[in-house]
N, CA, C and O of each residue as an XYZ file, in Angstrom:
624
protein
N    -134.529     12.523     92.405
C    -133.254     11.851     92.404
C    -133.044     11.208     93.766
O    -133.231     11.832     94.810
N    -132.657      9.967     93.721
C    -132.472      9.206     94.946
C    -131.100      9.498     95.550
O    -130.109      9.669     94.839
N    -131.071      9.552     96.898
C    -129.818      9.839     97.603
C    -128.864      8.665     97.446
O    -129.274      7.508     97.346
N    -127.596      8.995     97.427
C    -126.563      7.948     97.334
C    -126.428      7.284     98.697
O    -126.928      7.785     99.705
N    -125.754      6.166     98.706
C    -125.529      5.444     99.952
C    -124.765      6.320    100.925
O    -125.039      6.293    102.125
N    -123.797      7.109    100.421
C    -123.018      8.016    101.270
C    -123.921      9.064    101.915
O    -123.773      9.382    103.095
N    -124.852      9.594    101.133
C    -125.766     10.608    101.661
C    -126.707     10.004    102.723
O    -127.046     10.660    103.708
N    -127.112      8.772    102.509
C    -127.968      8.084    103.487
C    -127.212      7.859    104.788
O    -127.760      8.045    105.875
N    -125.932      7.452    104.668
C    -125.107      7.229    105.862
C    -124.945      8.531    106.629
O    -125.094      8.558    107.851
N    -124.642      9.606    105.921
C    -124.482     10.925    106.554
C    -125.787     11.341    107.242
O    -125.763     11.916    108.330
N    -126.915     11.050    106.608
C    -128.222     11.379    107.215
C    -128.431     10.634    108.521
O    -128.910     11.215    109.495
N    -128.078      9.357    108.555
C    -128.222      8.557    109.781
C    -127.233      9.048    110.842
O    -127.574      9.128    112.022
N    -126.006      9.375    110.419
C    -125.000      9.904    111.345
C    -125.533     11.169    111.993
O    -125.362     11.348    113.199
N    -126.170     12.051    111.239
C    -126.719     13.295    111.766
C    -127.814     13.038    112.807
O    -127.870     13.704    113.841
N    -128.665     12.080    112.522
C    -129.739     11.745    113.458
C    -129.148     11.213    114.756
O    -129.577     11.608    115.841
N    -128.147     10.304    114.654
C    -127.514      9.734    115.849
C    -126.779     10.825    116.616
O    -126.852     10.879    117.844
N    -126.076     11.688    115.904
C    -125.339     12.789    116.553
C    -126.301     13.683    117.313
O    -126.028     14.046    118.457
N    -127.435     14.049    116.697
C    -128.421     14.912    117.356
C    -129.031     14.214    118.590
O    -129.237     14.835    119.632
N    -129.307     12.934    118.443
C    -129.881     12.179    119.567
C    -128.882     12.102    120.708
O    -129.250     12.262    121.872
N    -127.625     11.858    120.381
C    -126.572     11.773    121.401
C    -126.431     13.109    122.124
O    -126.341     13.148    123.352
N    -126.412     14.189    121.372
C    -126.309     15.529    121.955
C    -127.487     15.806    122.891
O    -127.305     16.292    124.007
N    -128.695     15.488    122.422
C    -129.896     15.730    123.226
C    -129.821     14.959    124.525
O    -130.066     15.518    125.594
N    -129.482     13.669    124.445
C    -129.440     12.832    125.639
C    -128.378     13.318    126.623
O    -128.594     13.283    127.834
N    -127.225     13.775    126.107
C    -126.153     14.277    126.975
C    -126.545     15.573    127.668
O    -126.173     15.802    128.819
N    -127.284     16.408    126.982
C    -127.644     17.713    127.551
C    -128.934     17.674    128.359
O    -129.253     18.645    129.046
N    -129.668     16.600    128.297
C    -130.934     16.495    129.033
C    -130.920     15.331    130.015
O    -131.957     14.725    130.284
N    -129.765     15.026    130.538
C    -129.630     13.928    131.487
C    -130.297     14.333    132.812
O    -130.044     15.409    133.353
N    -131.151     13.441    133.310
C    -131.759     13.672    134.608
C    -130.964     12.909    135.648
O    -130.524     11.782    135.420
N    -130.793     13.529    136.765
C    -130.110     12.836    137.843
C    -131.014     11.732    138.363
O    -132.218     11.728    138.106
N    -130.430     10.802    139.089
C    -131.196      9.717    139.683
C    -132.260     10.293    140.607
O    -133.379      9.783    140.665
N    -131.913     11.354    141.329
C    -132.883     11.977    142.237
C    -134.051     12.565    141.453
O    -135.200     12.445    141.879
N    -133.774     13.202    140.308
C    -134.846     13.755    139.475
C    -135.750     12.650    138.933
O    -136.972     12.796    138.890
N    -135.132     11.545    138.522
C    -135.900     10.423    138.007
C    -136.784      9.830    139.108
O    -137.951      9.514    138.878
N    -136.212      9.685    140.299
C    -136.985      9.154    141.424
C    -138.137     10.082    141.792
O    -139.225      9.624    142.142
N    -137.894     11.377    141.711
C    -138.942     12.342    142.035
C    -140.101     12.222    141.043
O    -141.269     12.252    141.430
N    -139.764     12.087    139.772
C    -140.806     11.926    138.742
C    -141.603     10.659    139.001
O    -142.832     10.676    138.938
N    -140.922      9.571    139.289
C    -141.588      8.290    139.551
C    -142.433      8.395    140.826
O    -143.570      7.924    140.855
N    -141.885      9.007    141.871
C    -142.635      9.151    143.120
C    -143.889     10.009    142.924
O    -144.946      9.703    143.476
N    -143.769     11.069    142.147
C    -144.935     11.915    141.866
C    -146.001     11.120    141.119
O    -147.194     11.254    141.393
N    -145.565     10.300    140.182
C    -146.501      9.455    139.428
C    -147.213      8.479    140.362
O    -148.434      8.329    140.314
N    -146.421      7.816    141.216
C    -147.006      6.858    142.149
C    -147.923      7.546    143.165
O    -148.961      7.000    143.538
N    -147.534      8.748    143.611
C    -148.386      9.505    144.517
C    -149.731      9.847    143.847
O    -150.780      9.806    144.489
N    -149.683     10.176    142.574
C    -150.910     10.476    141.827
C    -151.801      9.237    141.757
O    -153.016      9.329    141.936
N    -151.205      8.100    141.501
C    -151.982      6.845    141.453
C    -152.595      6.572    142.823
O    -153.772      6.224    142.923
N    -151.793      6.730    143.882
C    -152.319      6.497    145.226
C    -153.434      7.479    145.577
O    -154.412      7.107    146.226
N    -153.287      8.734    145.147
C    -154.351      9.727    145.364
C    -155.632      9.343    144.630
O    -156.733      9.492    145.159
N    -155.473      8.851    143.412
C    -156.623      8.398    142.615
C    -157.307      7.228    143.323
O    -158.532      7.197    143.435
N    -156.517      6.272    143.799
C    -157.087      5.116    144.513
C    -157.806      5.555    145.785
O    -158.881      5.046    146.100
N    -157.212      6.499    146.517
C    -157.805      6.978    147.769
C    -159.154      7.662    147.482
O    -160.134      7.431    148.190
N    -159.192      8.488    146.462
C    -160.451      9.167    146.102
C    -161.496      8.161    145.649
O    -162.674      8.297    145.980
N    -161.082      7.170    144.908
C    -161.997      6.127    144.451
C    -162.555      5.356    145.646
O    -163.748      5.053    145.697
N    -161.688      5.043    146.600
C    -162.129      4.314    147.800
C    -163.104      5.171    148.623
O    -164.051      4.639    149.202
N    -162.882      6.480    148.678
C    -163.798      7.370    149.376
C    -165.181      7.333    148.723
O    -166.201      7.287    149.410
N    -165.201      7.354    147.390
C    -166.469      7.295    146.662
C    -167.159      5.954    146.898
O    -168.371      5.902    147.110
N    -166.395      4.888    146.862
C    -166.966      3.539    147.107
C    -167.591      3.480    148.499
O    -168.700      2.968    148.657
N    -166.892      3.996    149.503
C    -167.412      3.998    150.878
C    -168.709      4.780    150.970
O    -169.649      4.352    151.639
N    -168.764      5.918    150.307
C    -169.971      6.741    150.305
C    -171.135      5.993    149.644
O    -172.256      6.009    150.151
N    -170.865      5.348    148.529
C    -171.911      4.597    147.832
C    -172.385      3.443    148.702
O    -173.587      3.193    148.798
N    -171.452      2.734    149.338
C    -171.824      1.602    150.208
C    -172.653      2.080    151.392
O    -173.590      1.400    151.810
N    -172.311      3.250    151.937
C    -173.074      3.811    153.046
C    -174.524      4.069    152.603
O    -175.470      3.696    153.297
N    -174.680      4.711    151.438
C    -176.019      4.998    150.926
C    -176.792      3.723    150.653
O    -177.987      3.643    150.939
N    -176.114      2.725    150.099
C    -176.766      1.453    149.810
C    -177.318      0.843    151.097
O    -178.441      0.337    151.117
N    -176.533      0.890    152.162
C    -176.987      0.372    153.451
C    -178.190      1.130    153.977
O    -179.124      0.527    154.505
N    -178.174      2.461    153.837
C    -179.312      3.274    154.274
C    -180.567      2.936    153.492
O    -181.660      2.884    154.056
N    -180.415      2.705    152.186
C    -181.576      2.342    151.354
C    -182.153      0.995    151.826
O    -183.369      0.828    151.916
N    -181.265      0.046    152.121
C    -181.724     -1.270    152.576
C    -182.489     -1.157    153.885
O    -183.472     -1.869    154.089
N    -182.046     -0.262    154.783
C    -182.756     -0.041    156.046
C    -184.141      0.514    155.771
O    -185.109      0.098    156.408
N    -184.253      1.442    154.837
C    -185.542      2.073    154.551
C    -186.575      1.096    154.018
O    -187.773      1.299    154.216
N    -186.135      0.037    153.346
C    -187.103     -0.905    152.768
C    -187.907     -1.645    153.841
O    -188.942     -2.235    153.532
N    -187.451     -1.623    155.087
C    -188.148     -2.345    156.152
C    -189.266     -1.533    156.788
O    -190.041     -2.078    157.574
N    -189.371     -0.261    156.476
C    -190.423      0.568    157.072
C    -191.761      0.300    156.398
O    -191.834     -0.017    155.211
N    -192.811      0.437    157.193
C    -194.164      0.240    156.651
C    -195.043      1.393    157.116
O    -194.681      2.149    158.018
N    -196.192      1.508    156.488
C    -197.183      2.505    156.890
C    -196.723      3.945    156.722
O    -197.004      4.788    157.573
N    -196.022      4.234    155.636
C    -195.508      5.584    155.404
C    -196.621      6.545    154.997
O    -197.581      6.158    154.331
N    -196.476      7.790    155.405
C    -197.449      8.814    155.051
C    -197.220      9.244    153.602
O    -196.226      8.867    152.981
N    -198.141     10.027    153.080
C    -198.001     10.509    151.708
C    -196.753     11.390    151.560
O    -196.045     11.310    150.557
N    -196.491     12.238    152.582
C    -195.300     13.076    152.540
C    -194.014     12.254    152.570
O    -193.039     12.591    151.898
N    -194.017     11.192    153.340
C    -192.844     10.309    153.397
C    -192.649      9.598    152.059
O    -191.518      9.436    151.601
N    -193.735      9.179    151.439
C    -193.650      8.552    150.133
C    -193.141      9.537    149.070
O    -192.371      9.164    148.185
N    -193.579     10.790    149.168
C    -193.079     11.809    148.235
C    -191.583     12.030    148.430
O    -190.838     12.194    147.465
N    -191.153     12.033    149.696
C    -189.706     12.187    149.971
C    -188.933     10.992    149.434
O    -187.840     11.155    148.892
N    -189.487      9.799    149.578
C    -188.832      8.607    149.015
C    -188.765      8.685    147.499
O    -187.764      8.310    146.889
N    -189.831      9.172    146.905
C    -189.856      9.333    145.448
C    -188.756     10.302    144.992
O    -188.089     10.073    143.983
N    -188.583     11.377    145.747
C    -187.527     12.350    145.445
C    -186.139     11.705    145.637
O    -185.221     11.930    144.849
N    -186.015     10.902    146.698
C    -184.750     10.186    146.951
C    -184.414      9.251    145.793
O    -183.260      9.178    145.370
N    -185.398      8.549    145.288
C    -185.194      7.624    144.188
C    -184.799      8.392    142.919
O    -183.901      7.960    142.195
N    -185.445      9.501    142.647
C    -185.099     10.305    141.465
C    -183.663     10.842    141.575
O    -182.912     10.819    140.600
N    -183.294     11.317    142.750
C    -181.921     11.803    142.950
C    -180.919     10.670    142.826
O    -179.813     10.865    142.323
N    -181.298      9.505    143.278
C    -180.423      8.335    143.174
C    -180.191      7.933    141.719
O    -179.090      7.529    141.346
N    -181.225      8.047    140.912
C    -181.068      7.750    139.488
C    -180.097      8.737    138.848
O    -179.280      8.359    138.008
N    -180.191      9.984    139.244
C    -179.271     11.016    138.735
C    -177.840     10.711    139.184
O    -176.908     10.789    138.384
N    -177.670     10.369    140.450
C    -176.351     10.017    140.962
C    -175.783      8.813    140.225
O    -174.602      8.798    139.878
N    -176.608      7.812    139.986
C    -176.151      6.636    139.248
C    -175.631      7.005    137.881
O    -174.600      6.502    137.436
N    -176.356      7.891    137.216
C    -175.931      8.328    135.889
C    -174.539      8.975    135.933
O    -173.689      8.705    135.084
N    -174.327      9.821    136.926
C    -173.025     10.476    137.085
C    -171.936      9.436    137.388
O    -170.833      9.506    136.845
N    -172.252      8.494    138.243
C    -171.268      7.450    138.611
C    -170.904      6.568    137.427
O    -169.746      6.182    137.264
N    -171.891      6.252    136.604
C    -171.624      5.430    135.417
C    -170.719      6.179    134.454
O    -169.797      5.590    133.889
N    -170.964      7.463    134.259
C    -170.104      8.267    133.397
C    -168.676      8.301    133.939
O    -167.708      8.225    133.182
N    -168.565      8.416    135.247
C    -167.257      8.416    135.882
C    -166.555      7.073    135.641
O    -165.370      7.030    135.308
N    -167.306      5.981    135.817
C    -166.739      4.648    135.609
C    -166.253      4.474    134.169
O    -165.155      3.967    133.938
N    -167.067      4.894    133.209
C    -166.694      4.773    131.800
C    -165.441      5.592    131.503
O    -164.616      5.194    130.682
N    -165.300      6.731    132.170
C    -164.106      7.559    131.933
C    -162.819      6.876    132.415
O    -161.719      7.289    132.047
N    -162.957      5.848    133.224
C    -161.789      5.109    133.726
C    -161.377      3.949    132.826
O    -160.455      3.210    133.174
N    -162.029      3.767    131.688
C    -161.734      2.625    130.825
C    -160.262      2.530    130.447
O    -159.671      1.454    130.535
N    -159.670      3.625    130.033
C    -158.266      3.599    129.603
C    -157.340      3.305    130.778
O    -156.370      2.559    130.643
N    -157.641      3.886    131.911
C    -156.822      3.630    133.118
C    -156.894      2.148    133.470
O    -155.878      1.528    133.786
N    -158.091      1.588    133.416
C    -158.268      0.158    133.726
C    -157.536     -0.713    132.734
O    -156.920     -1.706    133.121
N    -157.590     -0.359    131.448
C    -156.895     -1.144    130.423
C    -155.380     -1.151    130.658
O    -154.695     -2.117    130.322
N    -154.874     -0.069    131.233
C    -153.444      0.017    131.519
C    -153.072     -0.708    132.813
O    -151.898     -0.776    133.176
N    -154.071     -1.246    133.500
C    -153.824     -2.009    134.713
C    -153.640     -1.138    135.948
O    -153.195     -1.633    136.984
N    -153.969      0.138    135.864
C    -153.824      1.039    136.997
C    -155.108      1.007    137.825
O    -156.199      1.229    137.301
N    -154.968      0.731    139.110
C    -156.104      0.715    140.047
C    -157.223     -0.211    139.573
O    -158.401      0.060    139.803
N    -156.853     -1.287    138.921
C    -157.842     -2.198    138.338
C    -158.808     -2.747    139.394
O    -160.021     -2.762    139.188
N    -158.263     -3.190    140.512
C    -159.093     -3.756    141.584
C    -160.056     -2.715    142.126
O    -161.235     -3.001    142.332
N    -159.560     -1.511    142.356
C    -160.402     -0.441    142.884
C    -161.509     -0.059    141.914
O    -162.634      0.216    142.331
N    -161.202     -0.040    140.640
C    -162.209      0.315    139.631
C    -163.276     -0.770    139.552
O    -164.456     -0.467    139.378
N    -162.873     -2.022    139.677
C    -163.851     -3.124    139.684
C    -164.761     -3.011    140.913
O    -165.971     -3.209    140.810
N    -164.179     -2.693    142.070
C    -164.964     -2.493    143.292
C    -165.935     -1.323    143.122
O    -167.073     -1.371    143.588
N    -165.468     -0.283    142.455
C    -166.308      0.882    142.182
C    -167.522      0.460    141.369
O    -168.646      0.851    141.681
N    -167.302     -0.338    140.324
C    -168.404     -0.822    139.479
C    -169.392     -1.669    140.284
O    -170.606     -1.545    140.122
N    -168.854     -2.535    141.156
C    -169.738     -3.373    141.988
C    -170.558     -2.508    142.948
O    -171.733     -2.787    143.188
N    -169.946     -1.472    143.489
C    -170.693     -0.590    144.405
C    -171.806      0.147    143.654
O    -172.887      0.359    144.202
N    -171.548      0.534    142.415
C    -172.596      1.175    141.601
C    -173.742      0.191    141.365
O    -174.912      0.556    141.471
N    -173.397     -1.062    141.043
C    -174.432     -2.084    140.816
C    -175.275     -2.307    142.066
O    -176.500     -2.403    141.986
N    -174.613     -2.390    143.229
C    -175.350     -2.589    144.500
C    -176.241     -1.390    144.800
O    -177.384     -1.544    145.231
N    -175.706     -0.195    144.567
C    -176.476      1.038    144.777
C    -177.726      1.055    143.891
O    -178.817      1.395    144.349
N    -177.554      0.687    142.630
C    -178.671      0.648    141.684
C    -179.742     -0.339    142.158
O    -180.936     -0.041    142.141
N    -179.293     -1.495    142.571
C    -180.239     -2.508    143.051
C    -180.987     -2.002    144.291
O    -182.186     -2.243    144.434
N    -180.286     -1.309    145.179
C    -180.891     -0.832    146.421
C    -181.975      0.219    146.155
O    -183.041      0.162    146.767
N    -181.724      1.174    145.258
C    -182.776      2.185    145.033
C    -183.916      1.600    144.208
O    -185.056      2.048    144.331
N    -183.629      0.609    143.370
C    -184.715     -0.047    142.635
C    -185.581     -0.865    143.600
O    -186.797     -0.954    143.432
N    -184.936     -1.465    144.618
C    -185.692     -2.185    145.644
C    -186.629     -1.225    146.395
O    -187.786     -1.552    146.658
N    -186.114     -0.049    146.730
C    -186.946      0.980    147.387
C    -188.159      1.296    146.533
O    -189.289      1.346    147.019
N    -187.902      1.507    145.252
C    -188.978      1.846    144.349
C    -190.007      0.724    144.257
O    -191.213      0.973    144.248
N    -189.527     -0.486    144.189
C    -190.438     -1.636    144.123
C    -191.248     -1.776    145.393
O    -192.468     -1.928    145.344
N    -190.569     -1.724    146.540
C    -191.238     -1.963    147.824
C    -192.305     -0.911    148.102
O    -193.375     -1.241    148.614
N    -192.034      0.339    147.775
C    -192.969      1.393    148.155
C    -193.910      1.849    147.039
O    -194.934      2.473    147.318
N    -193.584      1.551    145.791
C    -194.418      2.089    144.718
C    -195.000      1.027    143.780
O    -196.092      1.222    143.247
N    -194.314     -0.066    143.569
C    -194.811     -1.052    142.622
C    -195.456     -2.249    143.326
O    -196.557     -2.667    142.965
N    -194.780     -2.789    144.314
C    -195.315     -3.979    144.969
C    -196.607     -3.738    145.766
O    -197.453     -4.631    145.813
N    -196.787     -2.584    146.385
C    -198.055     -2.364    147.100
C    -199.290     -2.462    146.183
O    -200.401     -2.695    146.658
N    -199.091     -2.289    144.907
C    -200.187     -2.402    143.949
C    -200.433     -3.857    143.555
O    -201.432     -4.165    142.904
N    -199.530     -4.746    143.947
C    -199.600     -6.154    143.577
C    -200.377     -6.924    144.643
O    -199.997     -6.918    145.813
N    -201.467     -7.589    144.242
C    -202.359     -8.305    145.171
C    -201.603     -9.417    145.905
O    -201.749     -9.562    147.119
N    -200.808    -10.192    145.191
C    -200.063    -11.290    145.839
C    -199.088    -10.758    146.886
O    -198.945    -11.346    147.958
N    -198.435     -9.674    146.587
C    -197.514     -9.080    147.538
C    -198.265     -8.615    148.783
O    -197.779     -8.809    149.897
N    -199.430     -8.009    148.619
C    -200.225     -7.558    149.764
C    -200.633     -8.736    150.649
O    -200.587     -8.646    151.876
N    -201.034     -9.843    150.015
C    -201.446    -11.039    150.771
C    -200.277    -11.585    151.591
O    -200.439    -11.927    152.762
N    -199.091    -11.665    150.964
C    -197.924    -12.187    151.661
C    -197.518    -11.251    152.799
O    -197.163    -11.704    153.888
N    -197.572     -9.953    152.542
C    -197.223     -8.959    153.564
C    -198.176     -9.077    154.764
O    -197.739     -9.009    155.913
N    -199.452     -9.251    154.500
C    -200.431     -9.403    155.571
C    -200.178    -10.656    156.370
O    -200.296    -10.629    157.595
N    -199.833    -11.762    155.719
C    -199.540    -13.012    156.415
C    -198.287    -12.853    157.282
O    -198.243    -13.352    158.407
N    -197.278    -12.165    156.763
C    -196.039    -11.957    157.533
C    -196.291    -11.054    158.743
O    -195.697    -11.266    159.801
N    -197.159    -10.054    158.603
C    -197.411     -9.175    159.740
C    -198.241     -9.860    160.823
O    -198.245     -9.434    161.978
N    -198.949    -10.932    160.434
C    -199.714    -11.691    161.423
C    -198.823    -12.576    162.283
O    -199.247    -13.033    163.345
N    -197.603    -12.822    161.842
C    -196.688    -13.697    162.586
C    -196.206    -13.051    163.823
O    -195.429    -13.646    164.569
């Protein structure tokens, strides 16, 4: 049986009455509202600060990798250490990518968008740097053309 128009009106009146009562009894002061907003903004700023710390660390490592590519005549132990460094770097990249992907919803909401983009660029630079290390010390030395060019450059 369908409700009458009077019963529908009474139903809506009850919903409005309950909403009015709830809002009157749960009023937050301006100070409470500001505190909630400030806590939210502090959380965003903390997130940005932590992200910037991670970016700085990645950029530092990237620079160190670029320095290492200029060394020549490494011993077998040094090459083994570089191989271990490259393997650890691949593991770190995997963790960083997972972290980046976990920020998708935050980025879609426009929160820390610039910082997250910088984070992604730092991961890309880091990846390129450890791949360069791998190429310079493990793949290119096996390449005859690379050896010829390296020999010509060292004669300069």
